[in-house]
PDB file of C-alpha atoms and ligand atoms in Angstrom:
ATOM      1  CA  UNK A   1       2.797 -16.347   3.697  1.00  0.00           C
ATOM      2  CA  UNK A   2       2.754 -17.308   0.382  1.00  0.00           C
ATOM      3  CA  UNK A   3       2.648 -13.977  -2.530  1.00  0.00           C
ATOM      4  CA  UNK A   4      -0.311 -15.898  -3.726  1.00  0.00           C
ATOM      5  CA  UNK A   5      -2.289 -15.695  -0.653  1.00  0.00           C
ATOM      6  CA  UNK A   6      -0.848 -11.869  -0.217  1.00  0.00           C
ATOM      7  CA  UNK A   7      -2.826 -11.533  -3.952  1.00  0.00           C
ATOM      8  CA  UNK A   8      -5.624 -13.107  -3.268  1.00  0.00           C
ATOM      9  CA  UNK A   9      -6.144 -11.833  -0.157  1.00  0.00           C
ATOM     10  CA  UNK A  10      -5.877  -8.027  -2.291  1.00  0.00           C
ATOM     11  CA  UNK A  11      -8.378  -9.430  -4.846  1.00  0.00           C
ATOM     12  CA  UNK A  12     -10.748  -9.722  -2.402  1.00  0.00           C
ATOM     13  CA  UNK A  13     -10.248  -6.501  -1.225  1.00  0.00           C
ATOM     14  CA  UNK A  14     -10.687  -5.257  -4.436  1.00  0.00           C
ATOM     15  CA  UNK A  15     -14.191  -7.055  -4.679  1.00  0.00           C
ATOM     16  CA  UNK A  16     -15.691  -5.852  -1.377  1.00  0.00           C
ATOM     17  CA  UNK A  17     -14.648  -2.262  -2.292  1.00  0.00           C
ATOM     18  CA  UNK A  18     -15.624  -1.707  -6.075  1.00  0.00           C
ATOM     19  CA  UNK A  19     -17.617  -4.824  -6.800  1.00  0.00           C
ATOM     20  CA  UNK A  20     -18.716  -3.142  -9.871  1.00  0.00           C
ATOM     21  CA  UNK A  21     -15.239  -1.782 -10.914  1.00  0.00           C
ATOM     22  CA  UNK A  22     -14.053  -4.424 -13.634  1.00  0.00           C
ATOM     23  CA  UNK A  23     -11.109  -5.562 -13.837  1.00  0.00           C
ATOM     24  CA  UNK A  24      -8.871  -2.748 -13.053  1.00  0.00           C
ATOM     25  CA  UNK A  25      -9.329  -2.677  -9.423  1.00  0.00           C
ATOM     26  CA  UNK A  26      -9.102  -6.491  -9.386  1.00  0.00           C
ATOM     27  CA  UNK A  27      -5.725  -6.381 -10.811  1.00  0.00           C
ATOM     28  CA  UNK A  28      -4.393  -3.429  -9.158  1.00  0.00           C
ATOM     29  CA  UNK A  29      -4.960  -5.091  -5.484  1.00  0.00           C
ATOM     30  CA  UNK A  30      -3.814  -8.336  -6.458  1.00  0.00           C
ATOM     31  CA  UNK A  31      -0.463  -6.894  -8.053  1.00  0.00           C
ATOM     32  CA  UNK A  32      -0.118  -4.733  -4.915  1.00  0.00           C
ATOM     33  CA  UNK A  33      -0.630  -7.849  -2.762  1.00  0.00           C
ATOM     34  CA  UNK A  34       2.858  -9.764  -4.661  1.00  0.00           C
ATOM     35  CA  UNK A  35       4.425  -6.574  -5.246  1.00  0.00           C
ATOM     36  CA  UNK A  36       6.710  -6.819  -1.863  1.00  0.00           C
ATOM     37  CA  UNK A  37       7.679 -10.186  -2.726  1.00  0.00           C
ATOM     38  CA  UNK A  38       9.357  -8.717  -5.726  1.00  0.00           C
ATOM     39  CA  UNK A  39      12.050  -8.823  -3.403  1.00  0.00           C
ATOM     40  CA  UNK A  40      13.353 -12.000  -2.847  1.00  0.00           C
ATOM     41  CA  UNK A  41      16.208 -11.857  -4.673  1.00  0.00           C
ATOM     42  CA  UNK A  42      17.363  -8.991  -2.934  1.00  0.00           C
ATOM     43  CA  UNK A  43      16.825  -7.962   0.696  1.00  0.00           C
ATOM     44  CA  UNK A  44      14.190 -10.097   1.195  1.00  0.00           C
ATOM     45  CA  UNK A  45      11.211  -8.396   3.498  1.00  0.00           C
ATOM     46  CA  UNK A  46      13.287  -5.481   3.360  1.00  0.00           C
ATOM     47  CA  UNK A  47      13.593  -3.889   0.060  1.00  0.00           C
ATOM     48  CA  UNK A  48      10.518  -3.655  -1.034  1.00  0.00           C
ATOM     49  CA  UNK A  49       7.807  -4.572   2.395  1.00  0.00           C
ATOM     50  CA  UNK A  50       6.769  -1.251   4.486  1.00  0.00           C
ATOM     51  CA  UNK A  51       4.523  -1.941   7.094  1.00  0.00           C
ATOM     52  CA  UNK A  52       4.031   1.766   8.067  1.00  0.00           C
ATOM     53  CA  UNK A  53       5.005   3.517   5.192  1.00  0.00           C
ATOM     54  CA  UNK A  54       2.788   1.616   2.660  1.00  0.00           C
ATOM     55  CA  UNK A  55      -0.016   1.922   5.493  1.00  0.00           C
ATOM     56  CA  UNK A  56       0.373   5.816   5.591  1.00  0.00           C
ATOM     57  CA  UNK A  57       0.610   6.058   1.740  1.00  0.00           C
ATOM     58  CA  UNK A  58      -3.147   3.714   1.528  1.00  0.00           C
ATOM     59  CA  UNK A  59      -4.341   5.559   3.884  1.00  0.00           C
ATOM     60  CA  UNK A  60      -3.573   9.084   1.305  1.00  0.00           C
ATOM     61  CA  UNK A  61      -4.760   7.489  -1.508  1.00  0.00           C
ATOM     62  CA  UNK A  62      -7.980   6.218  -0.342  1.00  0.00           C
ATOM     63  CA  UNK A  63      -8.258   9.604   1.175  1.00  0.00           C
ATOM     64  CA  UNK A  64      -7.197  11.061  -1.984  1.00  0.00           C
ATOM     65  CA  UNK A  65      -9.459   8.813  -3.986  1.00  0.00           C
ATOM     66  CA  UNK A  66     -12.517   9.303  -1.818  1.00  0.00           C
ATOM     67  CA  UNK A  67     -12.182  13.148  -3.037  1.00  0.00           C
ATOM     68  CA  UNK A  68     -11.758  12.742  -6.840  1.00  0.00           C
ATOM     69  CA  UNK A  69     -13.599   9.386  -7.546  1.00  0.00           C
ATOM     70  CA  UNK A  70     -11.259   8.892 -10.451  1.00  0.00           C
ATOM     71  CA  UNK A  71     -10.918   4.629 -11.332  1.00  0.00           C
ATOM     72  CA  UNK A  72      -7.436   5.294 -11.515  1.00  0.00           C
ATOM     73  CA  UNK A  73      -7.098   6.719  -7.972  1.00  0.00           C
ATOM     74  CA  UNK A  74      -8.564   4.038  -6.566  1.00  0.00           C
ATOM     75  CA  UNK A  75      -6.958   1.519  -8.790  1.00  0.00           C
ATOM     76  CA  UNK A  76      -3.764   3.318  -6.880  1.00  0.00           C
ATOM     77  CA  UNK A  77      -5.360   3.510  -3.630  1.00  0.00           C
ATOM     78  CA  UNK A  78      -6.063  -0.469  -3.480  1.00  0.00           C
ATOM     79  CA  UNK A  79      -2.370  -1.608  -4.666  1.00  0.00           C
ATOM     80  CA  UNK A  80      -1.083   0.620  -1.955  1.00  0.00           C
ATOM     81  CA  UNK A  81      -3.447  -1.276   0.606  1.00  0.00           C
ATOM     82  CA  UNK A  82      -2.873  -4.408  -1.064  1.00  0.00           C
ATOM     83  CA  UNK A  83       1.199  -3.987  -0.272  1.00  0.00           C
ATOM     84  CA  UNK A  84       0.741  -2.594   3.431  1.00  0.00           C
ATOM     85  CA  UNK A  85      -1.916  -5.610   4.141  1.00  0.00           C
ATOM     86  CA  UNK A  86       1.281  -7.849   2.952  1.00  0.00           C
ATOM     87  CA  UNK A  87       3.966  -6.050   4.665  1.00  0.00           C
ATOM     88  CA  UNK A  88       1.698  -6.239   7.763  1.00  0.00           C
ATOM     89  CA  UNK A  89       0.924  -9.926   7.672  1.00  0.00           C
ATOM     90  CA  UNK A  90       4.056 -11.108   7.219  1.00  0.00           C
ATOM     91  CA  UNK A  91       4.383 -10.498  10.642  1.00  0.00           C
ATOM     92  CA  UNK A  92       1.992 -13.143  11.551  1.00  0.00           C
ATOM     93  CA  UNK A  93       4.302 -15.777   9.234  1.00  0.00           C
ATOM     94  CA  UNK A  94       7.243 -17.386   9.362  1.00  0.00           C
ATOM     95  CA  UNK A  95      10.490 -16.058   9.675  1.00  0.00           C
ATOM     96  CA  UNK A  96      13.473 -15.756   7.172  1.00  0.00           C
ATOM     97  CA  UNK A  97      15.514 -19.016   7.540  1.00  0.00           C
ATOM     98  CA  UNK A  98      15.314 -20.901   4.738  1.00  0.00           C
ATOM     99  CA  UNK A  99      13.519 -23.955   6.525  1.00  0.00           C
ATOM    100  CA  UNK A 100      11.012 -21.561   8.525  1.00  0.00           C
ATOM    101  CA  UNK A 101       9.460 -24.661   9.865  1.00  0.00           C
ATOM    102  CA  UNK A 102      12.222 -24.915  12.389  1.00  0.00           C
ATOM    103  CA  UNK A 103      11.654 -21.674  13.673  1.00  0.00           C
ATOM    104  CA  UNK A 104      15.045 -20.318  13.753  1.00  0.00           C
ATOM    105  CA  UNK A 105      15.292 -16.605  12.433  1.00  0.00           C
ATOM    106  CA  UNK A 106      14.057 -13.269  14.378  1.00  0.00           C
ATOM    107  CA  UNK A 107      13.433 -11.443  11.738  1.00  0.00           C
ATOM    108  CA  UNK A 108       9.839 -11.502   9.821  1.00  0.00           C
ATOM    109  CA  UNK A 109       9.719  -8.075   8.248  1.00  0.00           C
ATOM    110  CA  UNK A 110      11.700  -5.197   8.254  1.00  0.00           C
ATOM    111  CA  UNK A 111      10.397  -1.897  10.308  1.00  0.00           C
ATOM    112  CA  UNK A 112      12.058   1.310   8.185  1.00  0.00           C
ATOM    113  CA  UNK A 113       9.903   3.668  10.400  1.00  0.00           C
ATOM    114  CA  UNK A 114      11.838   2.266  13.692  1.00  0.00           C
ATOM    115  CA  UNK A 115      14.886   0.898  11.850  1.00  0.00           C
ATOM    116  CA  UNK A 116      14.536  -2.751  13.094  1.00  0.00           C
ATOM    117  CA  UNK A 117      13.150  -6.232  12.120  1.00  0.00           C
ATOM    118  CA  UNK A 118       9.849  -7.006  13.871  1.00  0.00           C
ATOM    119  CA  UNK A 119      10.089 -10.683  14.954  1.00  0.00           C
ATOM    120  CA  UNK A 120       7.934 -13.407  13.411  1.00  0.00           C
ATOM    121  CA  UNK A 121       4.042 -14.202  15.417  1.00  0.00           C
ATOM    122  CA  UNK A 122       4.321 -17.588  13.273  1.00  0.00           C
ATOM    123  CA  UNK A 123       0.529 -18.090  13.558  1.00  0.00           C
ATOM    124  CA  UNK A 124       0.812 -19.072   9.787  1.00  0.00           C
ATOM    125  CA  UNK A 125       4.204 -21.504  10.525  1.00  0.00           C
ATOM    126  CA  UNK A 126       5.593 -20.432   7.045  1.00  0.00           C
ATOM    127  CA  UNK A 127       5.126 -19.732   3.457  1.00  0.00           C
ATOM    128  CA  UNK A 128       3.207 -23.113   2.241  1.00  0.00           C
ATOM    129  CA  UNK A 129       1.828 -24.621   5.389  1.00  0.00           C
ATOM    130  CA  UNK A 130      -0.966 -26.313   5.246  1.00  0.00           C
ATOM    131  CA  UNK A 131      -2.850 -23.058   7.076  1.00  0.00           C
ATOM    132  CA  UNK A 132      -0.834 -20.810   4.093  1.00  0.00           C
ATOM    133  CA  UNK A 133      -2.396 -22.934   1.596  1.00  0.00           C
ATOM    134  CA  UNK A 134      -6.142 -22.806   3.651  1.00  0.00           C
ATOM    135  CA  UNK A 135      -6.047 -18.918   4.309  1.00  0.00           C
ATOM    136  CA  UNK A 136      -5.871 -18.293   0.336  1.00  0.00           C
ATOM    137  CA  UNK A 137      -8.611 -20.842  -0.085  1.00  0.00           C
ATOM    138  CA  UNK A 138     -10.781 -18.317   2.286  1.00  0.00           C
ATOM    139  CA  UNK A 139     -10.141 -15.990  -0.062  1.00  0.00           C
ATOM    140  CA  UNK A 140      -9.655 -17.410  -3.722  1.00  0.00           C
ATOM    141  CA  UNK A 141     -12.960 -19.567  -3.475  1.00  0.00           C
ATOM    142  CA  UNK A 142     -15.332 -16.495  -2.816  1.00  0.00           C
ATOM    143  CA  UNK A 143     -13.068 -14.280  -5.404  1.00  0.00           C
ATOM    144  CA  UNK A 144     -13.460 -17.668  -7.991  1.00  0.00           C
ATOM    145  CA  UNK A 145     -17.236 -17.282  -7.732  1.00  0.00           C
ATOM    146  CA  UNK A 146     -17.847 -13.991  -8.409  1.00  0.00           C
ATOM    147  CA  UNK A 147     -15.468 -13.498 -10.789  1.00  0.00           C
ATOM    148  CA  UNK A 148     -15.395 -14.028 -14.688  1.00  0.00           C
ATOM    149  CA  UNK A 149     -13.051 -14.222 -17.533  1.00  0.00           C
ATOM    150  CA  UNK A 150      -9.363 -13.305 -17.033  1.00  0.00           C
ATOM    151  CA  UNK A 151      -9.850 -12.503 -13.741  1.00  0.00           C
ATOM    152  CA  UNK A 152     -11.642 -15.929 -12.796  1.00  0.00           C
ATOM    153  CA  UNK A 153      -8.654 -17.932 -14.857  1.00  0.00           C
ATOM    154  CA  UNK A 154      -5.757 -15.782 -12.931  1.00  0.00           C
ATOM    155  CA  UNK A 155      -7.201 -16.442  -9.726  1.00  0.00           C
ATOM    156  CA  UNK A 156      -7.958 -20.474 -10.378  1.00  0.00           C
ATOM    157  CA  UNK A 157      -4.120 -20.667 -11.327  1.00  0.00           C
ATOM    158  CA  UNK A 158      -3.018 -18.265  -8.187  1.00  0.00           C
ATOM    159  CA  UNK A 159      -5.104 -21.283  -6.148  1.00  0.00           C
ATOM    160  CA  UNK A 160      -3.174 -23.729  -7.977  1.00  0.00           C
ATOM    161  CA  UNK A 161      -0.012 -22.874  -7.604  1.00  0.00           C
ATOM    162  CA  UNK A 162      -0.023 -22.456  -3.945  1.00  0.00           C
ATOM    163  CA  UNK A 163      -1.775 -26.173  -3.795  1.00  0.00           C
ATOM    164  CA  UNK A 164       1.470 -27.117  -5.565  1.00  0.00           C
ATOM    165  CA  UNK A 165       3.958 -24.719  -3.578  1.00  0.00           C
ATOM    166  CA  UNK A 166       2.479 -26.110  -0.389  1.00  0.00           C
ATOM    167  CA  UNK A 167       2.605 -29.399  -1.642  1.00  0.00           C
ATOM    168  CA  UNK A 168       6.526 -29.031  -2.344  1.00  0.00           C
ATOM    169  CA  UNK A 169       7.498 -26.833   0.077  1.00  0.00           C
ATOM    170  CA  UNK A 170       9.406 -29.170   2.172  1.00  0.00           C
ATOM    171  CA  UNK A 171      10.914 -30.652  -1.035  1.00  0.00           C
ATOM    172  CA  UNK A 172      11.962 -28.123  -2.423  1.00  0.00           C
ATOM    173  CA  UNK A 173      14.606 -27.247   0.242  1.00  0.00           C
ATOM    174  CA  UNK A 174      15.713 -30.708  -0.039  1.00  0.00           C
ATOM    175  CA  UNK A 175      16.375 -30.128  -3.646  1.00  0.00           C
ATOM    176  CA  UNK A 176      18.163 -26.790  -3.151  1.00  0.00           C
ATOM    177  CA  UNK A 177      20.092 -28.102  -0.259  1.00  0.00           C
ATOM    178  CA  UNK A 178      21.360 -31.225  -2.599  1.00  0.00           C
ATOM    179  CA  UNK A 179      22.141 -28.419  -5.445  1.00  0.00           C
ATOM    180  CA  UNK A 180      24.069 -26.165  -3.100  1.00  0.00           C
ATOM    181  CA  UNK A 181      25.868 -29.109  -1.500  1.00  0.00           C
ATOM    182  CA  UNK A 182      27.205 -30.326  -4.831  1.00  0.00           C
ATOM    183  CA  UNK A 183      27.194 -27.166  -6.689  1.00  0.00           C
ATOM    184  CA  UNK A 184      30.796 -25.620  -7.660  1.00  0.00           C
ATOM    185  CA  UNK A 185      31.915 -22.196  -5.662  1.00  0.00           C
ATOM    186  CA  UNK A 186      32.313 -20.736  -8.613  1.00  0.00           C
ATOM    187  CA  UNK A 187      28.734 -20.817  -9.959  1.00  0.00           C
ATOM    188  CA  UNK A 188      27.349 -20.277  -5.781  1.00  0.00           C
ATOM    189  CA  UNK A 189      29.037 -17.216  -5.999  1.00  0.00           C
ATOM    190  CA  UNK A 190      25.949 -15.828  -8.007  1.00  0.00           C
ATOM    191  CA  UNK A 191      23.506 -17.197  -5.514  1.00  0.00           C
ATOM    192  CA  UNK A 192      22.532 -14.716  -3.245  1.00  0.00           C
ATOM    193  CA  UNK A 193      24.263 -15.433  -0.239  1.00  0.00           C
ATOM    194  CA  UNK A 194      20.796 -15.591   2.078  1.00  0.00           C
ATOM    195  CA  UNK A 195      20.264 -18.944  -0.333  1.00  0.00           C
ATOM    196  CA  UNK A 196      23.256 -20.761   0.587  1.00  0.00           C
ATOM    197  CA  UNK A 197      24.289 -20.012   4.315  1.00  0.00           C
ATOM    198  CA  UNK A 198      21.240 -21.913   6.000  1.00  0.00           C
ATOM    199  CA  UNK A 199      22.506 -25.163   3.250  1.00  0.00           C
ATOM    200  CA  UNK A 200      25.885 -25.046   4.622  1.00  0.00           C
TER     201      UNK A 200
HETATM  202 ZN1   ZN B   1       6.223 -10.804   1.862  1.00  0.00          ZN
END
């Protein structure tokens, strides 16, 4: 799934558990729902997703924050869930190959707890399907509504750019396959290598 949906899906979250709480809660959940994806560039669905670890650690912190009632603590408490709702789903995605559309790779998201990668459901095809794009729509449209300000603006432009993601996606591989294929070795050698085996 698209980090967009991830964030809006944690902005909703966010909403139905302090509707009152401003804008901090807001923003914490939606950062925790991209955080994971922070790791693209390295081990992708590895470094940075933990289905059961970031599950455990939302589960303390809401604990935690049910006990002290501090903003803060449950600013903490909804990133966490934010990031373990992401690692989670991205079970029910795509896999890792570069065209996920042609349902190729085994690997979805990485399992530290049981030292393996849990294999991809694929009841969301891949990041920017049509069904990508419609799942954030579930959630952005309500989160548009009863939102205002900031919020309301960062959450119109999170719904646009996974309209124009999902109206790329496809295209977008084209144009990094073209790149790769007429790119010098010298300058793919700083392309991680994930980027430039599937083009080969
Ligand atoms: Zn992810």
């Amino acid at each position: 799934m698209m980090a967009t949906t991830h964030a809006l899906i944690g902005v909703v979250l966010a909403l139905v558990v302090a509707p009152d709480g401003g804008l901090l809660p807001v923003a914490a959940a939606g950062l925790g729902g991209l955080f994971p994806d922070f790791d693209l560039y390295v081990a992708h669905r590895k470094t940075l997703h933990f289905p059961v670890y970031f599950s455990l650690a939302a589960f303390v912190a809401a604990a935690v924050a049910a006990l002290v009632a501090s903003p803060v603590a449950l600013a903490v408490a909804l990133f966490l869930a934010a990031a373990a709702i992401h690692s989670v789903m991205d079970i029910f995605g795509g896999g890792l190959e570069l065209k996920p559309w042609e349902a190729t790779s085994d690997r979805a998201v990485y399992d530290h707890f049981n030292g393996r990668w849990l294999a991809p459901k694929r009841w969301i095809r891949y990041d920017g399907a049509p069904e990508d794009f419609l799942l954030g729509a579930v959630f952005g449209i309500p989160a548009l509504l009863v939102l205002s300000g900031t919020a309301q603006t960062v959450v119109a432009l999170a719904l646009a750019v996974s309209a124009a993601y999902s109206l790329l996606r496809k295209a977008l591989v084209e144009v990094a396959e073209r790149l790769v294929g007429t790119a010098p070795p010298e300058l793919l050698v700083y392309v991680p290598e994930r980027f430039v085996e599937d083009f080969r």
